[in-house]
Short mmCIF file of C-alpha atoms and ligand atoms in Angstrom, two decimals:
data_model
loop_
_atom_site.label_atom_id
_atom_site.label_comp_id
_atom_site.label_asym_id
_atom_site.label_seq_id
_atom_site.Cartn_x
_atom_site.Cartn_y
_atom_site.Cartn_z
CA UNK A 58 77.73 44.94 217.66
CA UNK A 59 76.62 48.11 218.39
CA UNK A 60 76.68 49.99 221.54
CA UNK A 61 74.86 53.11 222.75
CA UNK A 62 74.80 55.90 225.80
CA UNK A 63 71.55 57.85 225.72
CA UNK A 64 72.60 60.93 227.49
CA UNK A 65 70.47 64.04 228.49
CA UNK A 66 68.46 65.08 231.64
CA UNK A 67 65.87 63.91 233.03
CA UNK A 68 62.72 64.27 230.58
CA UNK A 69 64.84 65.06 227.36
CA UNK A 70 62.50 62.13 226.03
CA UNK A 71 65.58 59.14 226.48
CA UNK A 72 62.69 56.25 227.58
CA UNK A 73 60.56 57.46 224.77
CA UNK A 74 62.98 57.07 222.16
CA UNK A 75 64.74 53.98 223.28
CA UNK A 76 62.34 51.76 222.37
CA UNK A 77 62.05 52.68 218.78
CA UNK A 78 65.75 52.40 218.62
CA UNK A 79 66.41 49.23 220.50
CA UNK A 80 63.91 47.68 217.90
CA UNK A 81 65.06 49.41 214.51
CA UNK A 82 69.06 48.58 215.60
CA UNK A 83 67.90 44.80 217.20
CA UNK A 84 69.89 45.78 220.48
CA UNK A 85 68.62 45.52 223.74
CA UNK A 86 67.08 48.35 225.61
CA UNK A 87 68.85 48.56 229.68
CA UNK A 88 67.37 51.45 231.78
CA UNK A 89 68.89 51.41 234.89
CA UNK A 90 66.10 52.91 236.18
CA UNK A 91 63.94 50.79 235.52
CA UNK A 92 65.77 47.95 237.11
CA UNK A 93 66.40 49.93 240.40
CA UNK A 94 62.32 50.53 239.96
CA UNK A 95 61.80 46.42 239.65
CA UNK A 96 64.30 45.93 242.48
CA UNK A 97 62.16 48.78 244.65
CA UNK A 98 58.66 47.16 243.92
CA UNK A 99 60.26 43.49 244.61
CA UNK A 100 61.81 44.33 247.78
CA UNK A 101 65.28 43.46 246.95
CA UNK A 102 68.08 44.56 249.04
CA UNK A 103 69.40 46.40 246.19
CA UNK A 104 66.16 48.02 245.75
CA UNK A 105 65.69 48.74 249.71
CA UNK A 106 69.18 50.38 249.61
CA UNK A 107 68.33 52.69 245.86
CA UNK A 108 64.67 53.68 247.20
CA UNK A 109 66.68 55.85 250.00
CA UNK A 110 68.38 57.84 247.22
CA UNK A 111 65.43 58.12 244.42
CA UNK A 112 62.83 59.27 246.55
CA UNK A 113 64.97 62.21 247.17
CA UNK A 114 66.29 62.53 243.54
CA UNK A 115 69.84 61.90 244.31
CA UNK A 116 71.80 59.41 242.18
CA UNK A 117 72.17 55.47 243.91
CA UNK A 118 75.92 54.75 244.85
CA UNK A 119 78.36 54.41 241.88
CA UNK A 120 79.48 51.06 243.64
CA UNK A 121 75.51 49.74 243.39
CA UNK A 122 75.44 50.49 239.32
CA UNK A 123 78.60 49.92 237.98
CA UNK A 124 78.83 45.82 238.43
CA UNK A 125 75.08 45.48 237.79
CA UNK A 126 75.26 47.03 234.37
CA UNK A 127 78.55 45.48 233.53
CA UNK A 128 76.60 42.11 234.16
CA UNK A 129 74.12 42.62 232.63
CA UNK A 130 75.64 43.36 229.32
CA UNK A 131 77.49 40.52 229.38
CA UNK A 132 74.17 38.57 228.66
CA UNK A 133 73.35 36.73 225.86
CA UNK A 134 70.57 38.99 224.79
CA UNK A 135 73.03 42.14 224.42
CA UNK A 136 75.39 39.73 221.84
CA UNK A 137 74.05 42.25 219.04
CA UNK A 138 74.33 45.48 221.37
CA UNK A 139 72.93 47.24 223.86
CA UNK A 140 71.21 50.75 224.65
CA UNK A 141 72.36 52.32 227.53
CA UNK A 142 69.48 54.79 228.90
CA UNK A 143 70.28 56.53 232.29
CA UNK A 144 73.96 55.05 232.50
CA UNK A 145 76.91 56.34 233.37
CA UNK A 146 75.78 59.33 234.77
CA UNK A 147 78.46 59.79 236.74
CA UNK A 148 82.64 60.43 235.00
CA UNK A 149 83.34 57.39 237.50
CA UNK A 150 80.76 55.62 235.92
CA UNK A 151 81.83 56.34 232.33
CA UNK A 152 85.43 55.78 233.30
CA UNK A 153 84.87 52.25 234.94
CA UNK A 154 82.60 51.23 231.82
CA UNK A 155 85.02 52.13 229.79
CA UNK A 156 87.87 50.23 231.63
CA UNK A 157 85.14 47.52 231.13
CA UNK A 158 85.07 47.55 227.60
CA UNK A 159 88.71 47.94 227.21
CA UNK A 160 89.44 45.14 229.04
CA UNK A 161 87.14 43.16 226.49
CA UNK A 162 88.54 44.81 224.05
CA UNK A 163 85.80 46.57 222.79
CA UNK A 164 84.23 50.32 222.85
CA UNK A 165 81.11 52.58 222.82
CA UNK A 166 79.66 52.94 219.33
CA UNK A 167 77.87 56.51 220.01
CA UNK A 168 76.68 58.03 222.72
CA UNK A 169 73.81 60.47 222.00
CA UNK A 170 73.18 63.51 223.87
CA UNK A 171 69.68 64.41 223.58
CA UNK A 172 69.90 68.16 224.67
CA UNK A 173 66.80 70.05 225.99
CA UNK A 174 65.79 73.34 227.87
CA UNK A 175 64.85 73.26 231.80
CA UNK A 176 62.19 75.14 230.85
CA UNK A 177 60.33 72.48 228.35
CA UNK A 178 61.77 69.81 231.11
CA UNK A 179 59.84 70.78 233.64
CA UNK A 180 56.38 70.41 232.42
CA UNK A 181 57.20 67.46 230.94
CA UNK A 182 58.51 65.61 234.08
CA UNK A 183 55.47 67.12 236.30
CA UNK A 184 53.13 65.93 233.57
CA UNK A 185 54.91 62.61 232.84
CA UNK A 186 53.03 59.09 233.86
CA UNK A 187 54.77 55.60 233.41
CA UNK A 188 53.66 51.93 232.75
CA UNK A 189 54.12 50.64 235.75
CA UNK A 190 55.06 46.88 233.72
CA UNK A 191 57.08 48.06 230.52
CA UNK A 192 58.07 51.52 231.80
CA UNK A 193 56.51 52.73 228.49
CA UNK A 194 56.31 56.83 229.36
CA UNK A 195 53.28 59.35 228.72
CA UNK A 196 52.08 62.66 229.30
CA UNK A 197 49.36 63.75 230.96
CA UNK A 198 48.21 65.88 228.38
CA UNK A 199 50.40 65.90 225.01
CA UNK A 200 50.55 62.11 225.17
CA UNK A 201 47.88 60.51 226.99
CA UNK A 202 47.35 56.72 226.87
CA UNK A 203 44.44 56.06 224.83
CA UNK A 204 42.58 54.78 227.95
CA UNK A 205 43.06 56.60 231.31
CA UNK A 206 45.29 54.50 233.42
CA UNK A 207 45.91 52.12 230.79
CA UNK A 208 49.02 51.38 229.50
CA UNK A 209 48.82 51.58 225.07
CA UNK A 210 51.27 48.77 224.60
CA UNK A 211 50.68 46.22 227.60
CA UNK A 212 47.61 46.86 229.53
CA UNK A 213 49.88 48.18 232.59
CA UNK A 214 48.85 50.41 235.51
CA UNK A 215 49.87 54.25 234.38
CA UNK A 216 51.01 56.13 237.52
CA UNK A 217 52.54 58.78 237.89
CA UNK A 218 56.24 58.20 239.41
CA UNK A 219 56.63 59.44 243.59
CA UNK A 220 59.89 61.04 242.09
CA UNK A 221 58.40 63.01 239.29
CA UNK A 222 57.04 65.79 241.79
CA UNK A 223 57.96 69.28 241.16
CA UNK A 224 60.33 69.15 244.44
CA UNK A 225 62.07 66.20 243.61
CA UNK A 226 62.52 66.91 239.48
CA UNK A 227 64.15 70.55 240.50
CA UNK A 228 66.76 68.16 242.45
CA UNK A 229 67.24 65.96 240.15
CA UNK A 230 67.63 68.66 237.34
CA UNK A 231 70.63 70.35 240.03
CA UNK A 232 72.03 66.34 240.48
CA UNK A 233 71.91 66.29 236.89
CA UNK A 234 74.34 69.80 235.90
CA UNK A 235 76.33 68.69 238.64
CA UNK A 236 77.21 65.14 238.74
CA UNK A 237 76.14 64.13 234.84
CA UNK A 238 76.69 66.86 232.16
CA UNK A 239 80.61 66.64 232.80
CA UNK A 240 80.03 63.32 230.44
CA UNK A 241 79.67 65.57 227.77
CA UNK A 242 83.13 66.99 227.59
CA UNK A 243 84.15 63.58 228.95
CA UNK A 244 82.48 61.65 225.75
CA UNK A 245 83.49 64.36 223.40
CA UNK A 246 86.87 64.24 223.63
CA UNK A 247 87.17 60.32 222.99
CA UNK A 248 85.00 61.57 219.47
CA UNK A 249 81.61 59.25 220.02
CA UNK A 250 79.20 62.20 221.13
CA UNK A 251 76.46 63.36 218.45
CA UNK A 252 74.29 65.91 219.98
CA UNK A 253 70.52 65.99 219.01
CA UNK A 254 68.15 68.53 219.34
CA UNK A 255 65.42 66.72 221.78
CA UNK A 256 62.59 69.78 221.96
CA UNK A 257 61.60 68.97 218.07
CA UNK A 258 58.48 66.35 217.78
CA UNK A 259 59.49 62.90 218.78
CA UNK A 260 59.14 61.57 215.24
CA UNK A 261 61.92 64.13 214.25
CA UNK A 262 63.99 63.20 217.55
CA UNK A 263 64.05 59.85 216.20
CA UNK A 264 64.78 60.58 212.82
CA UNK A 265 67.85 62.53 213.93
CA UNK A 266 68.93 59.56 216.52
CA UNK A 267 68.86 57.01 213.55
CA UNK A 268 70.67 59.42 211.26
CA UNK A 269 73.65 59.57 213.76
CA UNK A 270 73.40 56.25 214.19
CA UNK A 271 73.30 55.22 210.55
CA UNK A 272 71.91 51.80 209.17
P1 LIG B 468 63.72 60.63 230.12
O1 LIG B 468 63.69 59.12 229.94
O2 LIG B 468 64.83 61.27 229.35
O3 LIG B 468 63.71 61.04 231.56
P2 LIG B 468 61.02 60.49 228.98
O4 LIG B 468 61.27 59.76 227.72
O5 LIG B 468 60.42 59.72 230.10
O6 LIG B 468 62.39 61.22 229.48
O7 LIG B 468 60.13 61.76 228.65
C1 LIG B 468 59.73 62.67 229.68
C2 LIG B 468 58.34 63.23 229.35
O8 LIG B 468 58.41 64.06 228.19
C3 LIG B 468 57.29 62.17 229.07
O9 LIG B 468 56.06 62.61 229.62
C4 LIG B 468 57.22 62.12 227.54
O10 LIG B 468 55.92 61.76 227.11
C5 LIG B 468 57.56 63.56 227.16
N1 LIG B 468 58.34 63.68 225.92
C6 LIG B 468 59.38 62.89 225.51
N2 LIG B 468 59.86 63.31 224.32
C7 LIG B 468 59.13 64.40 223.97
C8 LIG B 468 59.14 65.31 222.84
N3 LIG B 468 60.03 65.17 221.85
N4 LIG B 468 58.22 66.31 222.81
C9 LIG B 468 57.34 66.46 223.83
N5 LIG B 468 57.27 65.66 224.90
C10 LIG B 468 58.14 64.64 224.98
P1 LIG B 469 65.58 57.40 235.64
O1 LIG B 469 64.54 56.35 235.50
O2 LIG B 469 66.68 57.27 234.63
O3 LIG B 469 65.02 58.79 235.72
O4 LIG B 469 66.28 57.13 237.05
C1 LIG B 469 65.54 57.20 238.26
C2 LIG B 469 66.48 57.22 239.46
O5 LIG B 469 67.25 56.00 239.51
C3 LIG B 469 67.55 58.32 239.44
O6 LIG B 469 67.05 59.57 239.92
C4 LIG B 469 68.61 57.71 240.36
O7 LIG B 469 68.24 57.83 241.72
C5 LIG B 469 68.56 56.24 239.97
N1 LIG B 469 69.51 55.92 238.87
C6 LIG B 469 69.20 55.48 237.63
N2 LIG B 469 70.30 55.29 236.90
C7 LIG B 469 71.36 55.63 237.71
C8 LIG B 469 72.78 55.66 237.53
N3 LIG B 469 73.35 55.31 236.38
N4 LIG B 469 73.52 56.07 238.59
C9 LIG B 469 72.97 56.41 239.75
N5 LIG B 469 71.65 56.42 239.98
C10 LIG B 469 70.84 56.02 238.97
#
């Protein structure tokens, strides 16, 4: 069983590599974003409550993501393992997962920080566009869909995310030194963090993921 943190900021390339990964290790992929996006679209009242905090770039409630990932990996489909991309990003976050896992006696397998410059984010985030159905990301111009609008791998709407404006990314960037890259520290000294160098081509991201990871 094999579990896994992606760690990193926002637009270090963590949804692009995660699916690549979830299928090579046969674990399941869990973006937390994701879900808070499916909970936003449906109308949920988790999603009414999260929409409050991602418009403005600020991180959802630790009480709103703790239980809901906890749950979720308790589901038959993450028996194998589980990728963890955009959770904990909080130290209460890591330190109630980990409670978590103690409790069932188990721990994290690797968590992989996937380290990148602000000043390659930035670009990236302004110019990134999403499947609005699988979440698959793109780029406006290094990685376009192959039809405008048209998501590759399902057919989805591409749009381009209400949060992924300039004003909003610089937030989330500040959120992210702040609140998140204490997890660093915090993951290496209980020895799972492998840092990767996330500005090289994505082929050579991934190559460097699955060599940490090993077979
Ligand atoms: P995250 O999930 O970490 O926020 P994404 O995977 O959504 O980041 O990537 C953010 C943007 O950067 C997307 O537009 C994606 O196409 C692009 N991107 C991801 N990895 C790379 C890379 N290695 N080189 C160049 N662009 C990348
Ligand atoms: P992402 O898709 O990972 O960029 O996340 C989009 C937004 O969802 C973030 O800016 C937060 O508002 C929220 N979010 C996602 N994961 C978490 C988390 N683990 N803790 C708090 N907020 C989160």
């Amino acid at each position: 069983m094999k579990s896994v943190v992606l760690l990193g900021p926002p637009g270090a390339g963590k949804g692009t590599q995660a699916t690549g990964i979830a299928e090579k290790y046969h674990i399941l992929h869990i973006s937390t974003g994701d879900i808070f996006r499916a909970n936003v679209k449906e109308g949920t009242p988790l999603g009414i409550k999260a929409k409050e905090y991602m418009d403005k770039g600020l991180l959802v409630p630790d009480e709103l993501v703790c239980d809901l990932v906890e749950d979720r990996v308790t589901k038959d489909d993450c028996k194998n393992g589980y990728l963890l991309d955009g959770f904990p990003r909080t130290v209460f976050q890591a330190e109630h997962f980990d409670a978590f896992l103690k409790k069932n006696g188990q721990s994290l397998s690797c968590v992989v920080d996937i380290e990148v410059d602000e000043k390659i984010l930035l670009p990236r985030m302004i110019g990134r566009r999403v499947c609005r159905s699988c979440g698959k990301p793109y780029h406006v111009d290094t990685m376009p869909p192959k039809k405008e609008g048209v998501c590759d791998v399902c057919g989805g709407e591409v749009y381009q995310r209400a949060d992924d404006c300039e004003e909003t990314v610089l937030n989330r960037f500040k959120v992210y030194k702040d609140q998140t890259s204490p997890l660093i520290e915090y993951y290496k000294k209980s020895g799972v963090l492998g840092e990767i160098n996330g500005a090289q081509d994505v082929d050579k991201v991934f190559n460097d993921i699955c060599a940490l990871l090993g077979e």
